[in-house]
Amino acid sequence: MSDREIPEQYLEGYAEILSEVAATGRRLTRDELASRRALGEQAAEAGYGLRSLVIAHLAAARGAWPARGADADGALAAVQQAVDAFAEGYERAQRLAVRQEEAARREFIDDLLYGRSDLGRLAERAERFGLRLSHEHAVAVARGPVAYEEGDAVPRQVERALISRFGDRSILLTTKDGRLLCIAPGHQQDVLTHFAKQAHAATDGGQVAVGRPQSGPGGVVQSYEEALNALEIAERLDMDDPVLRASDLLVYPVLARDRQAMADLVRNTLGPLTEARGGAGPLLDTLTAYFDSGCVAAEAARRLSLSVRALTYRLERIHRLTGADPGDPAHRYMLQTAVIGARLLDWPESAGVA
């Protein structure tokens, strides 16, 4: 707004204070300063810009400037005091508004990601933050070496990178439980890809998981939970891929869905490995490297820093203990599934799979 558009109510009493101070040389009283602060707060709440308000004060000062012979220094001091108090009130109102906005945003995000609010009301609130929950949305979650909070340098850096690239595309960036989150329309996969790239770099090589696009008010929660599950699976299976897509990892939740069946498979198939000297750990690592390398003994040996002969001996030891031959296609699927289950269930360390 220009200075002509500033209502007179925000300059109420200003000219009179200026004239009296110029005539007497006194400073503004505590009540006068309080009235300036109150007017500054009201102007901020009404949405007027501080620059326009200061210009209006300076214009009013010119109009009420004392006649020749009056105390010009005193008048300037009064202008300074009045504008400073007005700006203080304005900034106080701005800070309060920001805190209220942050609190409302945080409450909305918590309700959105926990699904604990009325969905109709949640959809209405979402429009305030640029989301239309009737559409598809996908969520990407990034974790780094430390926890991140709103306002930290890393979230701000990632946000600036996305805004400079995409502008306002109904994107919501936030933090949750120390992780970075990006919520974007499901058809805008380029947004989540760019977020993953920027978050990976900003978090010093952190890992990013992307949930599948899901529809409706509850879709954001589903996509968010998929991304979290992908990160958990990656941690358990020692996956170091910088970007994980839940759509590529669907086999693991399927395998883990019946935990008791998976525990039985692990116990019955791999249980005998606990009788080996040194425990089951080294032999389980051998199977993991062997399957991850496409059952190529030379590559598996390299990954484990073993000779091929030593690796072959371990595989033979596994065959003798379990009765299943890792090199036999008929046994391989059962062994590999059991190995995946062991890693998902944290076996043999987990007491739940004895």
Short mmCIF file of C-alpha atoms in Angstrom, two decimals:
data_model
loop_
_atom_site.label_atom_id
_atom_site.label_comp_id
_atom_site.label_asym_id
_atom_site.label_seq_id
_atom_site.Cartn_x
_atom_site.Cartn_y
_atom_site.Cartn_z
CA MET A 1 0.00 0.00 0.00
CA SER A 2 1.16 3.55 -0.65
CA ASP A 3 1.39 6.18 2.06
CA ARG A 4 -1.87 7.79 0.78
CA GLU A 5 -3.72 4.60 1.60
CA ILE A 6 -2.64 4.47 5.26
CA PRO A 7 -5.69 5.36 7.37
CA GLU A 8 -5.38 8.33 9.70
CA GLN A 9 -6.20 6.13 12.68
CA TYR A 10 -2.63 4.75 12.68
CA LEU A 11 -1.26 8.32 13.00
CA GLU A 12 -3.72 9.38 15.69
CA GLY A 13 -2.18 11.94 18.08
CA TYR A 14 1.17 11.87 16.27
CA ALA A 15 1.12 15.49 15.02
CA GLU A 16 0.01 16.78 18.43
CA ILE A 17 2.80 14.89 20.21
CA LEU A 18 5.35 16.25 17.75
CA SER A 19 4.19 19.84 18.19
CA GLU A 20 4.17 19.66 21.97
CA VAL A 21 7.58 18.04 22.19
CA ALA A 22 9.05 20.63 19.81
CA ALA A 23 7.62 23.42 21.94
CA THR A 24 8.67 22.06 25.34
CA GLY A 25 11.76 19.98 24.51
CA ARG A 26 10.49 17.08 26.60
CA ARG A 27 10.70 13.39 25.64
CA LEU A 28 7.71 11.22 24.92
CA THR A 29 5.94 9.89 28.00
CA ARG A 30 5.51 6.21 28.79
CA ASP A 31 1.81 6.37 27.84
CA GLU A 32 2.62 8.06 24.52
CA LEU A 33 5.16 5.40 23.65
CA ALA A 34 2.67 2.70 24.64
CA SER A 35 0.05 4.25 22.35
CA ARG A 36 2.52 4.21 19.44
CA ARG A 37 3.30 0.54 20.06
CA ALA A 38 -0.40 -0.31 20.18
CA LEU A 39 -1.01 1.47 16.88
CA GLY A 40 1.94 -0.41 15.36
CA GLU A 41 0.42 -3.71 16.44
CA GLN A 42 -2.97 -2.75 14.98
CA ALA A 43 -1.41 -1.72 11.66
CA ALA A 44 0.47 -5.03 11.43
CA GLU A 45 -2.68 -7.00 12.19
CA ALA A 46 -4.51 -5.03 9.47
CA GLY A 47 -1.87 -6.08 6.94
CA TYR A 48 -0.22 -2.74 6.17
CA GLY A 49 3.44 -2.75 5.15
CA LEU A 50 5.98 -1.26 7.54
CA ARG A 51 7.69 0.70 4.77
CA SER A 52 4.45 2.48 3.86
CA LEU A 53 3.70 3.18 7.49
CA VAL A 54 7.12 4.76 8.07
CA ILE A 55 6.68 6.89 4.96
CA ALA A 56 3.29 8.03 6.31
CA HIS A 57 4.91 9.01 9.62
CA LEU A 58 7.62 10.99 7.85
CA ALA A 59 5.04 12.75 5.67
CA ALA A 60 2.98 13.62 8.75
CA ALA A 61 6.13 14.93 10.44
CA ARG A 62 6.79 17.23 7.50
CA GLY A 63 3.25 18.55 7.70
CA ALA A 64 3.45 19.17 11.45
CA TRP A 65 7.04 20.38 11.54
CA PRO A 66 7.46 23.18 14.07
CA ALA A 67 7.86 26.77 12.93
CA ARG A 68 11.24 28.45 12.76
CA GLY A 69 12.71 29.08 16.17
CA ALA A 70 11.27 25.92 17.72
CA ASP A 71 13.43 23.04 18.87
CA ALA A 72 14.16 21.14 15.62
CA ASP A 73 16.45 18.66 17.41
CA GLY A 74 13.70 17.91 19.89
CA ALA A 75 11.25 17.35 17.04
CA LEU A 76 13.65 14.96 15.32
CA ALA A 77 14.13 13.10 18.60
CA ALA A 78 10.34 12.85 18.95
CA VAL A 79 10.02 11.47 15.42
CA GLN A 80 12.71 8.92 16.21
CA GLN A 81 11.05 7.86 19.46
CA ALA A 82 7.58 7.66 17.94
CA VAL A 83 8.63 5.70 14.84
CA ASP A 84 10.81 3.39 16.91
CA ALA A 85 7.94 2.60 19.31
CA PHE A 86 5.53 2.16 16.40
CA ALA A 87 7.95 -0.23 14.66
CA GLU A 88 8.46 -2.14 17.91
CA GLY A 89 4.74 -2.75 18.23
CA TYR A 90 4.53 -3.68 14.55
CA GLU A 91 7.36 -6.22 14.86
CA ARG A 92 5.88 -7.65 18.06
CA ALA A 93 2.60 -8.30 16.25
CA GLN A 94 4.50 -9.83 13.33
CA ARG A 95 6.41 -12.19 15.59
CA LEU A 96 3.21 -13.23 17.33
CA ALA A 97 1.54 -13.85 13.96
CA VAL A 98 4.51 -15.95 12.82
CA ARG A 99 4.42 -18.01 16.02
CA GLN A 100 0.69 -18.55 15.65
CA GLU A 101 1.14 -19.54 12.01
CA GLU A 102 3.93 -21.95 12.91
CA ALA A 103 1.82 -23.47 15.66
CA ALA A 104 -1.14 -23.88 13.30
CA ARG A 105 1.13 -25.40 10.65
CA ARG A 106 2.68 -27.82 13.12
CA GLU A 107 -0.73 -28.84 14.46
CA PHE A 108 -1.96 -29.41 10.90
CA ILE A 109 1.09 -31.50 9.99
CA ASP A 110 0.74 -33.63 13.13
CA ASP A 111 -2.95 -34.22 12.44
CA LEU A 112 -2.25 -34.93 8.78
CA LEU A 113 0.52 -37.47 9.37
CA TYR A 114 -1.14 -39.19 12.32
CA GLY A 115 -4.59 -39.19 10.74
CA ARG A 116 -6.19 -38.20 14.02
CA SER A 117 -8.44 -35.37 12.81
CA ASP A 118 -11.80 -35.34 11.10
CA LEU A 119 -10.97 -35.89 7.42
CA GLY A 120 -13.43 -33.29 6.16
CA ARG A 121 -12.07 -30.63 8.49
CA LEU A 122 -8.53 -31.72 7.68
CA ALA A 123 -9.16 -31.24 3.95
CA GLU A 124 -10.44 -27.71 4.60
CA ARG A 125 -7.37 -26.81 6.64
CA ALA A 126 -5.08 -28.33 4.00
CA GLU A 127 -6.12 -25.76 1.39
CA ARG A 128 -4.61 -23.05 3.59
CA PHE A 129 -1.25 -24.76 3.12
CA GLY A 130 -1.64 -25.36 -0.59
CA LEU A 131 -2.76 -29.00 -0.49
CA ARG A 132 -5.90 -30.44 -2.04
CA LEU A 133 -6.34 -33.73 -0.26
CA SER A 134 -8.92 -35.00 -2.72
CA HIS A 135 -6.03 -35.42 -5.18
CA GLU A 136 -3.15 -37.88 -5.14
CA HIS A 137 -0.13 -37.01 -3.02
CA ALA A 138 3.22 -38.65 -2.38
CA VAL A 139 5.61 -38.11 0.51
CA ALA A 140 9.39 -38.22 0.52
CA VAL A 141 11.27 -38.54 3.81
CA ALA A 142 14.96 -37.76 4.25
CA ARG A 143 17.14 -38.63 7.21
CA GLY A 144 20.63 -37.43 7.91
CA PRO A 145 23.32 -37.88 10.54
CA VAL A 146 21.55 -35.49 12.93
CA ALA A 147 17.97 -34.52 13.73
CA TYR A 148 16.52 -31.46 11.99
CA GLU A 149 13.96 -28.94 13.21
CA GLU A 150 11.92 -26.23 11.50
CA GLY A 151 14.09 -23.22 10.83
CA ASP A 152 17.41 -25.10 10.82
CA ALA A 153 19.87 -24.31 8.06
CA VAL A 154 19.42 -27.65 6.25
CA PRO A 155 15.59 -27.47 5.88
CA ARG A 156 15.87 -23.84 4.75
CA GLN A 157 18.52 -24.77 2.18
CA VAL A 158 16.39 -27.55 0.72
CA GLU A 159 13.28 -25.35 0.71
CA ARG A 160 15.09 -22.56 -1.15
CA ALA A 161 16.32 -25.04 -3.75
CA LEU A 162 12.80 -26.35 -4.41
CA ILE A 163 11.18 -22.92 -4.52
CA SER A 164 13.80 -21.58 -6.92
CA ARG A 165 13.23 -24.58 -9.21
CA PHE A 166 9.47 -25.06 -9.02
CA GLY A 167 8.02 -21.96 -7.37
CA ASP A 168 4.71 -22.57 -5.62
CA ARG A 169 3.46 -25.93 -6.87
CA SER A 170 1.33 -26.98 -3.91
CA ILE A 171 4.43 -28.32 -2.21
CA LEU A 172 4.69 -28.60 1.57
CA LEU A 173 8.11 -28.97 3.19
CA THR A 174 8.43 -29.61 6.88
CA THR A 175 10.25 -31.64 9.52
CA LYS A 176 8.95 -34.51 11.62
CA ASP A 177 10.80 -36.47 14.28
CA GLY A 178 14.11 -35.04 13.11
CA ARG A 179 13.58 -35.94 9.45
CA LEU A 180 12.88 -33.75 6.41
CA LEU A 181 9.55 -34.25 4.64
CA CYS A 182 8.28 -33.17 1.26
CA ILE A 183 4.60 -33.59 0.37
CA ALA A 184 3.81 -33.04 -3.30
CA PRO A 185 1.03 -33.88 -5.78
CA GLY A 186 1.37 -37.47 -6.89
CA HIS A 187 1.83 -36.62 -10.56
CA GLN A 188 4.75 -34.28 -9.86
CA GLN A 189 7.43 -36.91 -9.36
CA ASP A 190 10.04 -34.42 -10.61
CA VAL A 191 9.47 -32.42 -7.42
CA LEU A 192 10.19 -35.41 -5.18
CA THR A 193 13.18 -36.42 -7.30
CA HIS A 194 14.64 -32.92 -6.94
CA PHE A 195 13.88 -32.94 -3.21
CA ALA A 196 15.71 -36.25 -2.88
CA LYS A 197 18.74 -34.87 -4.70
CA GLN A 198 18.85 -31.68 -2.63
CA ALA A 199 18.18 -33.43 0.69
CA HIS A 200 20.86 -36.05 -0.01
CA ALA A 201 23.39 -33.28 -0.62
CA ALA A 202 22.27 -31.02 2.25
CA THR A 203 22.31 -33.84 4.80
CA ASP A 204 25.86 -34.90 3.87
CA GLY A 205 24.82 -38.06 2.09
CA GLY A 206 21.60 -38.77 3.95
CA GLN A 207 19.10 -41.31 2.69
CA VAL A 208 15.74 -40.45 1.14
CA ALA A 209 12.69 -42.70 0.80
CA VAL A 210 9.74 -41.92 -1.47
CA GLY A 211 6.30 -43.35 -0.78
CA ARG A 212 3.86 -44.25 -3.54
CA PRO A 213 1.22 -41.70 -4.63
CA GLN A 214 -2.02 -42.24 -2.69
CA SER A 215 -5.44 -40.63 -3.07
CA GLY A 216 -7.77 -38.95 -0.62
CA PRO A 217 -7.28 -37.29 2.78
CA GLY A 218 -5.71 -40.45 4.16
CA GLY A 219 -3.38 -40.83 1.20
CA VAL A 220 -0.70 -38.60 2.65
CA VAL A 221 -0.54 -40.77 5.78
CA GLN A 222 -0.25 -43.96 3.70
CA SER A 223 2.54 -42.56 1.53
CA TYR A 224 4.34 -41.19 4.60
CA GLU A 225 4.19 -44.56 6.37
CA GLU A 226 5.46 -46.32 3.23
CA ALA A 227 8.44 -43.98 3.12
CA LEU A 228 9.19 -44.59 6.82
CA ASN A 229 8.92 -48.35 6.31
CA ALA A 230 11.32 -48.12 3.37
CA LEU A 231 13.87 -46.36 5.57
CA GLU A 232 13.45 -48.99 8.28
CA ILE A 233 13.88 -51.83 5.78
CA ALA A 234 16.97 -50.16 4.36
CA GLU A 235 18.47 -49.90 7.83
CA ARG A 236 17.80 -53.54 8.65
CA LEU A 237 19.09 -54.80 5.30
CA ASP A 238 22.08 -52.42 5.21
CA MET A 239 20.91 -50.82 1.98
CA ASP A 240 23.01 -47.77 1.17
CA ASP A 241 21.10 -46.53 -1.89
CA PRO A 242 20.74 -42.73 -1.64
CA VAL A 243 17.13 -42.88 -2.85
CA LEU A 244 14.68 -45.65 -1.96
CA ARG A 245 11.30 -46.01 -3.60
CA ALA A 246 8.61 -47.87 -1.71
CA SER A 247 7.29 -49.28 -4.97
CA ASP A 248 10.61 -51.12 -5.44
CA LEU A 249 10.57 -52.62 -1.95
CA LEU A 250 7.05 -54.04 -1.78
CA VAL A 251 8.32 -57.60 -1.49
CA TYR A 252 9.76 -56.92 1.97
CA PRO A 253 6.53 -55.80 3.68
CA VAL A 254 4.85 -58.83 2.10
CA LEU A 255 7.48 -61.13 3.56
CA ALA A 256 7.26 -59.49 6.97
CA ARG A 257 3.47 -59.32 7.10
CA ASP A 258 3.15 -62.73 8.76
CA ARG A 259 5.85 -62.33 11.37
CA GLN A 260 5.25 -65.69 13.00
CA ALA A 261 5.51 -67.56 9.69
CA MET A 262 8.70 -65.68 8.87
CA ALA A 263 10.12 -66.44 12.32
CA ASP A 264 9.34 -70.14 11.83
CA LEU A 265 11.09 -70.12 8.45
CA VAL A 266 14.17 -68.43 9.87
CA ARG A 267 14.33 -70.73 12.89
CA ASN A 268 13.79 -73.94 10.94
CA THR A 269 16.07 -73.06 8.03
CA LEU A 270 18.90 -71.12 9.64
CA GLY A 271 18.65 -72.28 13.26
CA PRO A 272 21.38 -74.94 12.83
CA LEU A 273 23.89 -72.19 11.95
CA THR A 274 23.99 -71.22 15.63
CA GLU A 275 25.88 -74.48 16.29
CA ALA A 276 28.83 -73.34 14.18
CA ARG A 277 32.04 -72.16 15.81
CA GLY A 278 31.74 -68.39 16.11
CA GLY A 279 27.95 -68.51 15.96
CA ALA A 280 25.58 -67.90 13.08
CA GLY A 281 26.75 -64.35 12.30
CA PRO A 282 29.68 -65.08 9.94
CA LEU A 283 27.76 -67.72 8.02
CA LEU A 284 24.71 -65.46 7.72
CA ASP A 285 26.98 -62.69 6.38
CA THR A 286 28.36 -65.19 3.88
CA LEU A 287 24.89 -66.05 2.60
CA THR A 288 23.97 -62.36 2.43
CA ALA A 289 27.05 -61.49 0.36
CA TYR A 290 26.58 -64.56 -1.84
CA PHE A 291 22.97 -63.74 -2.70
CA ASP A 292 23.59 -59.98 -3.03
CA SER A 293 26.36 -60.70 -5.54
CA GLY A 294 24.07 -62.80 -7.73
CA CYS A 295 25.51 -66.08 -6.38
CA VAL A 296 28.92 -65.30 -7.91
CA ALA A 297 31.48 -66.78 -5.52
CA ALA A 298 34.38 -64.58 -6.62
CA GLU A 299 32.37 -61.36 -6.09
CA ALA A 300 31.00 -62.54 -2.76
CA ALA A 301 34.53 -63.41 -1.60
CA ARG A 302 35.74 -59.95 -2.60
CA ARG A 303 32.94 -58.29 -0.62
CA LEU A 304 33.84 -60.31 2.45
CA SER A 305 37.62 -59.91 1.96
CA LEU A 306 37.98 -63.70 1.75
CA SER A 307 39.63 -66.03 -0.70
CA VAL A 308 37.30 -67.93 -3.01
CA ARG A 309 38.42 -71.12 -1.32
CA ALA A 310 37.49 -69.79 2.12
CA LEU A 311 34.10 -68.69 0.81
CA THR A 312 33.48 -72.09 -0.76
CA TYR A 313 34.34 -73.75 2.55
CA ARG A 314 31.77 -71.59 4.33
CA LEU A 315 29.08 -72.46 1.78
CA GLU A 316 29.84 -76.14 2.23
CA ARG A 317 29.62 -75.69 6.01
CA ILE A 318 26.20 -74.06 5.61
CA HIS A 319 25.09 -77.00 3.45
CA ARG A 320 26.19 -79.53 6.06
CA LEU A 321 24.52 -77.69 8.94
CA THR A 322 21.21 -76.80 7.28
CA GLY A 323 20.87 -79.53 4.68
CA ALA A 324 20.22 -76.80 2.08
CA ASP A 325 22.75 -76.13 -0.67
CA PRO A 326 23.10 -72.40 -1.54
CA GLY A 327 24.29 -73.38 -5.02
CA ASP A 328 21.24 -75.52 -5.75
CA PRO A 329 18.37 -73.55 -7.36
CA ALA A 330 15.89 -75.84 -5.60
CA HIS A 331 17.22 -74.72 -2.20
CA ARG A 332 18.29 -71.20 -3.09
CA TYR A 333 14.89 -69.48 -2.87
CA MET A 334 14.15 -70.90 0.58
CA LEU A 335 17.60 -69.93 1.88
CA GLN A 336 17.49 -66.44 0.41
CA THR A 337 14.01 -65.79 1.78
CA ALA A 338 15.14 -67.00 5.20
CA VAL A 339 18.19 -64.71 5.03
CA ILE A 340 15.98 -61.73 4.21
CA GLY A 341 13.69 -62.68 7.08
CA ALA A 342 16.64 -62.96 9.45
CA ARG A 343 17.76 -59.46 8.57
CA LEU A 344 14.25 -58.06 8.90
CA LEU A 345 13.79 -59.77 12.28
CA ASP A 346 17.33 -58.94 13.46
CA TRP A 347 18.14 -62.64 13.90
CA PRO A 348 20.05 -64.14 15.65
CA GLU A 349 20.35 -61.17 18.05
CA SER A 350 16.58 -60.86 18.43
CA ALA A 351 15.23 -62.88 21.33
CA GLY A 352 11.90 -63.14 19.54
CA VAL A 353 13.25 -65.69 17.00
CA ALA A 354 14.89 -68.29 19.16
#
